[in-house]
Short mmCIF file of N, CA and C in Angstrom, two decimals:
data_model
loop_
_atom_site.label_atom_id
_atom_site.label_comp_id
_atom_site.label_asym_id
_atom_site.label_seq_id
_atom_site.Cartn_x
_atom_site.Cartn_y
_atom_site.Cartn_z
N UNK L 1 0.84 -1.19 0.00
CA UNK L 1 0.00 0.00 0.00
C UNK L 1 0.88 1.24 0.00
N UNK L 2 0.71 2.55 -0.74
CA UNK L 2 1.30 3.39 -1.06
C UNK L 2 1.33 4.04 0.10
N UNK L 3 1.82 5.01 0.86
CA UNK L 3 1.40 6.14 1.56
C UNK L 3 2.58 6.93 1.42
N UNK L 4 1.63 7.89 1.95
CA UNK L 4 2.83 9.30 2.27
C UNK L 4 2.49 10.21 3.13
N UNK L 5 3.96 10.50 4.03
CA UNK L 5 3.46 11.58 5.39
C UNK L 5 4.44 12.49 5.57
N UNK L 6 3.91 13.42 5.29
CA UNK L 6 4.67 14.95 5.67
C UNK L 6 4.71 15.20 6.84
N UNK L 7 5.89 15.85 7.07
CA UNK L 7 5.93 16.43 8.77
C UNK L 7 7.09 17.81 7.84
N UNK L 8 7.06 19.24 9.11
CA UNK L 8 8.19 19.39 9.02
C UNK L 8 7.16 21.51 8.50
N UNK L 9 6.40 20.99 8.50
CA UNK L 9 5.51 22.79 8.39
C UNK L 9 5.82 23.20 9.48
N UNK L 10 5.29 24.77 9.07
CA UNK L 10 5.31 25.83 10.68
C UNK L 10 5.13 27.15 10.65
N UNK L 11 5.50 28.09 10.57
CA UNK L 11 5.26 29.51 10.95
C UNK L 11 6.91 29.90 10.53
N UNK L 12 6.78 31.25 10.05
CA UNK L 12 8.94 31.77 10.00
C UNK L 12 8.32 33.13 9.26
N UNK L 13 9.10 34.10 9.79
CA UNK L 13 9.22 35.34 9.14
C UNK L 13 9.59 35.09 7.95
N UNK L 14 9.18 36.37 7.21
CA UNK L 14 9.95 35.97 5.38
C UNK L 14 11.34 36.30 5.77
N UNK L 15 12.25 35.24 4.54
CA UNK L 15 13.65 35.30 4.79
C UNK L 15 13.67 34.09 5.56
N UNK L 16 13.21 33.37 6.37
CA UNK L 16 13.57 32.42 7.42
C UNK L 16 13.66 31.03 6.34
N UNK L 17 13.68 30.06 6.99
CA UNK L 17 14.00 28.29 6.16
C UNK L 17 13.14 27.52 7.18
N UNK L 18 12.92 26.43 6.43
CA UNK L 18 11.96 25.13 6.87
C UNK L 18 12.12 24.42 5.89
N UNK L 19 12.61 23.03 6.49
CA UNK L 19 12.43 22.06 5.65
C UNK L 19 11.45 20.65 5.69
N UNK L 20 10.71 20.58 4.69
CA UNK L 20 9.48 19.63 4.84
C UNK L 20 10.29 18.44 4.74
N UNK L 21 9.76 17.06 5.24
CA UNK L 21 9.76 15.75 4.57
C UNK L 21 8.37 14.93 4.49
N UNK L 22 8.98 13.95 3.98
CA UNK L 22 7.93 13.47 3.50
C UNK L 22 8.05 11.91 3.28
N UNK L 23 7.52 10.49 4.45
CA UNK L 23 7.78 9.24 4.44
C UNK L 23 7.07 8.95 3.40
N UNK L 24 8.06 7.81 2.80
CA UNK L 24 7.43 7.77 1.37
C UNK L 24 7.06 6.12 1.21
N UNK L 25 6.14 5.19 1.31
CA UNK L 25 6.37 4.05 1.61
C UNK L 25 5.42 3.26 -0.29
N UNK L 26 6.46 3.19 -0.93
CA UNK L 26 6.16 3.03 -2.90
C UNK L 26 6.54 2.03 -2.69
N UNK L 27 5.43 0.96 -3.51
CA UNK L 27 5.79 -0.34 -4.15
C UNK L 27 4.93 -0.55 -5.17
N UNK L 28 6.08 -0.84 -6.64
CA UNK L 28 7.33 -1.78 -6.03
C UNK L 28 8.39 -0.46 -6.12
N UNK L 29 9.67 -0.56 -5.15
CA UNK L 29 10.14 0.08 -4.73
C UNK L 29 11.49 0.35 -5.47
N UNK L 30 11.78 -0.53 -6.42
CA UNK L 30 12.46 -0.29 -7.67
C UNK L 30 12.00 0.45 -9.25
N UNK L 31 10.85 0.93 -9.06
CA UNK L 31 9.88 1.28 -10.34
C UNK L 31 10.89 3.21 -10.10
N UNK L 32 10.90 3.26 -11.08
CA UNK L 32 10.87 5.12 -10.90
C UNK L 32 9.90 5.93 -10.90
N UNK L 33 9.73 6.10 -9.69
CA UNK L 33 8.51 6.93 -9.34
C UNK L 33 9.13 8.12 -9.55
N UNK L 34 7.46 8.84 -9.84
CA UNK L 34 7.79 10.70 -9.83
C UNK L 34 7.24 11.26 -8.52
N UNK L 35 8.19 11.78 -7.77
CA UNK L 35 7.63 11.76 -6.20
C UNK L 35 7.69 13.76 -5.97
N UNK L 36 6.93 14.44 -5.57
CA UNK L 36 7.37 15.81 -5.35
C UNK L 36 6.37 16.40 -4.59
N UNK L 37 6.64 18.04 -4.46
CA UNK L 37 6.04 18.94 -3.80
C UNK L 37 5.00 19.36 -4.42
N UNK L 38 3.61 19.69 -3.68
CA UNK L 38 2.83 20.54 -4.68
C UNK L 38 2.43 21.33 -3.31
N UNK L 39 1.54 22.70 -3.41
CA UNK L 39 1.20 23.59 -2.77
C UNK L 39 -0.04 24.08 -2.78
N UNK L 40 -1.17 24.79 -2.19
CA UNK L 40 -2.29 25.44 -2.46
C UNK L 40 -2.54 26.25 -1.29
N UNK L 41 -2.66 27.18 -1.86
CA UNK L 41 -2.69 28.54 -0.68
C UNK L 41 -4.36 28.69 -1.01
N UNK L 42 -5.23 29.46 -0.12
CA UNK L 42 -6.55 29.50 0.24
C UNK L 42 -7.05 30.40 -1.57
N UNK L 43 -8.52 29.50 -1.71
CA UNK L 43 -8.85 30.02 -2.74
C UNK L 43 -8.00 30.32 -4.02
N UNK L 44 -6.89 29.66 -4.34
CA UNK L 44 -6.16 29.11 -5.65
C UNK L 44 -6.12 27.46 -6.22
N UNK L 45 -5.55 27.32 -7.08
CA UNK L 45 -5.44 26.27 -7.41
C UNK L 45 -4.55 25.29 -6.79
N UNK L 46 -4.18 23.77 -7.07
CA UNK L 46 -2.67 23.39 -6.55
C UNK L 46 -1.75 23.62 -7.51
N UNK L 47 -0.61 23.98 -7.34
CA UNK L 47 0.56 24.20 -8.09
C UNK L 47 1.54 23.18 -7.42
N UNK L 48 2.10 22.89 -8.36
CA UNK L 48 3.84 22.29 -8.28
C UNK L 48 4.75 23.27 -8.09
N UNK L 49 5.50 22.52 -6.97
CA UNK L 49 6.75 22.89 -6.84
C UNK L 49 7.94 22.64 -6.70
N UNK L 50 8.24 21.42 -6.83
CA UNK L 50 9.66 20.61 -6.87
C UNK L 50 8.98 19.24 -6.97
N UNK L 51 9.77 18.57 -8.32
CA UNK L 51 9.53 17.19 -8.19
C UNK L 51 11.02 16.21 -8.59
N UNK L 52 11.06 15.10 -7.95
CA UNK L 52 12.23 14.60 -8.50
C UNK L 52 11.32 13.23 -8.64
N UNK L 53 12.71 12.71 -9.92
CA UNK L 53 12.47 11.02 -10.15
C UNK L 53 13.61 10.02 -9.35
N UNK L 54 12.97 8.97 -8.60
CA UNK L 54 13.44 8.78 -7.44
C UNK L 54 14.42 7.30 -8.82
N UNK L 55 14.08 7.50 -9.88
CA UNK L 55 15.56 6.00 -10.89
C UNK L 55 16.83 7.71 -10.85
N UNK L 56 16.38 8.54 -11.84
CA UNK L 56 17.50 9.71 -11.94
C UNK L 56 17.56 10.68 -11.08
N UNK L 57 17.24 10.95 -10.03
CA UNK L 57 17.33 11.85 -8.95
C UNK L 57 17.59 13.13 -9.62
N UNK L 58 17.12 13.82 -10.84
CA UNK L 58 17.06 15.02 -11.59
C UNK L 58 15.75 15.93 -11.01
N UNK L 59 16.00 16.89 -10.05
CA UNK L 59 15.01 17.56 -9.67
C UNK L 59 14.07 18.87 -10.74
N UNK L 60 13.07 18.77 -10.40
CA UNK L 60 12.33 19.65 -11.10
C UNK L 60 11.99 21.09 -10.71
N UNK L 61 11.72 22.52 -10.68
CA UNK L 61 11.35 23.17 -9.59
C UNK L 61 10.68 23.86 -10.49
N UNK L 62 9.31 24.87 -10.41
CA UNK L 62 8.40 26.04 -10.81
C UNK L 62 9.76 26.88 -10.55
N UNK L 63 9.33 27.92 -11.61
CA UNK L 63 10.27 29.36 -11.90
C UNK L 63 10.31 29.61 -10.61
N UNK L 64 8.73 30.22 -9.42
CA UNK L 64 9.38 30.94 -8.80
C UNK L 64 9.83 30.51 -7.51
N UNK L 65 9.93 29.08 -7.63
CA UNK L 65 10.76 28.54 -6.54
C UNK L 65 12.34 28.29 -6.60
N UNK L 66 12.80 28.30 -7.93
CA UNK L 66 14.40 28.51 -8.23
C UNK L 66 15.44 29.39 -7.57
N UNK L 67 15.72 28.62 -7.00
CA UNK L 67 17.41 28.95 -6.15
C UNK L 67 17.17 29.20 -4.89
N UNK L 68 15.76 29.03 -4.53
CA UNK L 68 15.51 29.12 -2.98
C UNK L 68 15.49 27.79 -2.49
N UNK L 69 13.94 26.96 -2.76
CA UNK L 69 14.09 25.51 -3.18
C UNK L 69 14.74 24.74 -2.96
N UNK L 70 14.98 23.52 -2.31
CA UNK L 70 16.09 22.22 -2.80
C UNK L 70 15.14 20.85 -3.07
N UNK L 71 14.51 20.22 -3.45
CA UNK L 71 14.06 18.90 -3.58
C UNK L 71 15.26 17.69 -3.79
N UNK L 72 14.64 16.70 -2.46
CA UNK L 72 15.99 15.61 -2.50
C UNK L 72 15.59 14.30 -1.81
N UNK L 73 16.26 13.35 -2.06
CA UNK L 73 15.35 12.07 -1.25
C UNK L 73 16.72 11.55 -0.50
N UNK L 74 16.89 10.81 0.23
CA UNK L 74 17.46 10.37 1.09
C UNK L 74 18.23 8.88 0.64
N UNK L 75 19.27 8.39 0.86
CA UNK L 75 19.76 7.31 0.27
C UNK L 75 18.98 5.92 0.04
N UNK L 76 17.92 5.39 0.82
CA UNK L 76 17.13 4.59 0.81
C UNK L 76 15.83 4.93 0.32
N UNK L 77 16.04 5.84 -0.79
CA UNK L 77 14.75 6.78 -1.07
C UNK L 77 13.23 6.52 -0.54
N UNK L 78 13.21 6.38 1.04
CA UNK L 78 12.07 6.17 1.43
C UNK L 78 11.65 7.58 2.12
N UNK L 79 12.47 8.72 2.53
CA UNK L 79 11.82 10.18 2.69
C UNK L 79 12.43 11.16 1.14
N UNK L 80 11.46 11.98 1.09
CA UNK L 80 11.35 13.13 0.12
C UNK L 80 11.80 14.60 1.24
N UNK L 81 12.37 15.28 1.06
CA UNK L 81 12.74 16.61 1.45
C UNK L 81 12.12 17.84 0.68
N UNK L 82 11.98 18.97 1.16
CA UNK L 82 11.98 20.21 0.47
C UNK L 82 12.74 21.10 1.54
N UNK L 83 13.86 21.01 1.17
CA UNK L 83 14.41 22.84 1.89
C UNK L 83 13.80 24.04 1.11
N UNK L 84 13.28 25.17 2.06
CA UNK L 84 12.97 26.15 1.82
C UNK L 84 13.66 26.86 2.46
N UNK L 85 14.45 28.03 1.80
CA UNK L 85 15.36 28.69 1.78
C UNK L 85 14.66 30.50 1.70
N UNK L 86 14.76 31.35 2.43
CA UNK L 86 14.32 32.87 1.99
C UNK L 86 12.91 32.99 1.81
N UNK L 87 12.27 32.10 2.56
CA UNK L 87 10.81 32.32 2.31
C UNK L 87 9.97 33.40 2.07
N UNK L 88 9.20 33.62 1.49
CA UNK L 88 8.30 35.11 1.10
C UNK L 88 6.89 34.75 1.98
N UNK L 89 6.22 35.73 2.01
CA UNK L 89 5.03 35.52 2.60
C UNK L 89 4.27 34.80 1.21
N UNK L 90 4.82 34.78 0.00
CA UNK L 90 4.02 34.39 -1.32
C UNK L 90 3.73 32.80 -1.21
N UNK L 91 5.06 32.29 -0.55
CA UNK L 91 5.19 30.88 -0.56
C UNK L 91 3.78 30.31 0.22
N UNK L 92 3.02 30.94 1.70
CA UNK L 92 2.10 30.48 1.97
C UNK L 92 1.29 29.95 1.76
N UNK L 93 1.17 28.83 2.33
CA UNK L 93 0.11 27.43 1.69
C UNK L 93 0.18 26.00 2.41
N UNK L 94 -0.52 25.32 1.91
CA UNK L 94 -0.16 24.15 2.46
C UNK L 94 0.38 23.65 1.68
N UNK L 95 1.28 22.35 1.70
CA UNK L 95 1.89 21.88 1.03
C UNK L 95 1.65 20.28 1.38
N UNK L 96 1.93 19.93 -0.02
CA UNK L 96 1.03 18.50 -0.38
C UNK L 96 2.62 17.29 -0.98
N UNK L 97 2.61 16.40 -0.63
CA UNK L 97 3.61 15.29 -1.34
C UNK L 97 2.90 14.41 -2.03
N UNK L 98 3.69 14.02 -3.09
CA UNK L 98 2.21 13.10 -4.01
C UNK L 98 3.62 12.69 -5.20
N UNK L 99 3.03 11.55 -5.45
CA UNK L 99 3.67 10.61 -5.89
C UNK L 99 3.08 9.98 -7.39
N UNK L 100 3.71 9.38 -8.45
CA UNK L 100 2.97 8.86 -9.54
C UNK L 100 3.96 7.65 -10.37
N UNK L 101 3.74 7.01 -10.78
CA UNK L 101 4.20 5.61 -11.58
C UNK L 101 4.71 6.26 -13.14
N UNK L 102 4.07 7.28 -13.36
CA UNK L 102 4.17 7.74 -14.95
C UNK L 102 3.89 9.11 -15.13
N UNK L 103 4.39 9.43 -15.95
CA UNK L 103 4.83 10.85 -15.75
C UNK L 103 4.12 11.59 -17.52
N UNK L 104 3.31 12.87 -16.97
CA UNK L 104 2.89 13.52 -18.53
C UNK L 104 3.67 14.61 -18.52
N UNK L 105 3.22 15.55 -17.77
CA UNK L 105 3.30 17.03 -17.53
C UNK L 105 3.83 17.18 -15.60
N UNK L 106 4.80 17.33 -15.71
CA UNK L 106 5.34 17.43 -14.30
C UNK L 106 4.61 17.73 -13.49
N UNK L 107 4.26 19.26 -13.36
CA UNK L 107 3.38 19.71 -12.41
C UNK L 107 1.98 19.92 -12.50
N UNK L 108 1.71 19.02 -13.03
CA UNK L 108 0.37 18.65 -13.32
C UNK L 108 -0.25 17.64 -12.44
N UNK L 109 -1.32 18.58 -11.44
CA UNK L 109 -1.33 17.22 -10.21
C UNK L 109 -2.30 16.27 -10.46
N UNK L 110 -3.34 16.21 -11.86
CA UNK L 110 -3.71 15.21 -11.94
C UNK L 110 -2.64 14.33 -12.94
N UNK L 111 -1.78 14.51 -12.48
CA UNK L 111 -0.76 13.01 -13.12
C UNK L 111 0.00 12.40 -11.87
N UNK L 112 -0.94 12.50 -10.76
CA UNK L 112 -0.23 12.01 -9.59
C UNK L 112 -1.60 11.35 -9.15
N UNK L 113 -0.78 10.15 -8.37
CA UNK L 113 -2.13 9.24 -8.15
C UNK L 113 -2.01 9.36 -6.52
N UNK L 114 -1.23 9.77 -5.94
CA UNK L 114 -0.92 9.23 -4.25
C UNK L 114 -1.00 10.32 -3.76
N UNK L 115 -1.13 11.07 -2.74
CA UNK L 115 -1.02 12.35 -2.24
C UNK L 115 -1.11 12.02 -0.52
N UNK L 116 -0.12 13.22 0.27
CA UNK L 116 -0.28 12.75 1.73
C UNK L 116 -0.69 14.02 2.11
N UNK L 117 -1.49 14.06 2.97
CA UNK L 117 -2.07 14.58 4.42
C UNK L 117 -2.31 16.22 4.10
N UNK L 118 -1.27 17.09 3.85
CA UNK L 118 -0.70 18.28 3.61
C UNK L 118 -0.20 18.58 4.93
N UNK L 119 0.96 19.89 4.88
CA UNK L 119 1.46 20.20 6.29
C UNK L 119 1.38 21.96 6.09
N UNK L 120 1.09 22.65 6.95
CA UNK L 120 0.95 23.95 6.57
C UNK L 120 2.27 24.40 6.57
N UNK L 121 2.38 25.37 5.92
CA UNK L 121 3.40 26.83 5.74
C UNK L 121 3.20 28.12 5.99
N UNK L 122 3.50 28.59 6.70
CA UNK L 122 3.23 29.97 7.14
C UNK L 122 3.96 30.81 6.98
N UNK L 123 4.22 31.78 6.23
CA UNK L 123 5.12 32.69 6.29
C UNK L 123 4.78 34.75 6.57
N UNK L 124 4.65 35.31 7.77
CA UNK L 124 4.47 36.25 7.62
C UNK L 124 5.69 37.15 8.97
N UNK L 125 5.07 38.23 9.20
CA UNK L 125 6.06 39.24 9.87
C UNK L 125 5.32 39.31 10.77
#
């Protein structure tokens, strides 16, 4: 059975860091999954924001998460990471981990079949 659990939200002035994870429990556990971040702040859509493929560990990121961002999995690729780096109050949202077998359109969250819990993000002054 698939699951996934985020921990690792919270509250931080803009400028501050938090880094999410995310237990990732995929089978079969040799397949290359597309495992990543997505987000939805109140009354928008979900957006993507970092995804990696857990065969090439080549991360993905939305424009305006570039160079703040890190998406990364752990040597036994059973947790997913997001460092957030310089946070804006823009970043606010919850944030979602979600997972897929096959891949269309990266950040396209109906090409993800698994999704965990969400963990909030808070960013204000």
């Amino acid at each position: 059975q698939v699951q996934l659990v985020e921990s690792g939200g919270g509250s931080v002035h803009p400028g501050g860091s938090l880094r999410l994870s995310c237990a990732l429990s995929l089978y079969p556990v040799d397949s290359g999954w597309w495992v990543g971040w997505f987000r939805q702040a109140p009354g928008e859509e979900r957006e993507g924001v970092a995804v990696i493929n857990t065969g090439s560990e080549i991360p993905y990121y939305t424009d305006s998460v570039k160079g703040r961002f890190t998406v990364s999995l752990n040597n036994a690729k059973n947790m997913l990471y997001l460092q957030m780096n310089s946070l804006k109050p823009e970043d606010t949202a919850m944030y979602y981990c979600a997972a897929s077998t096959t891949m269309g359109r990266i950040f396209d969250q109906y090409q993800y079949e698994y999704w965990g819990q969400g963990t909030q993000v808070t960013v204000s002054s």
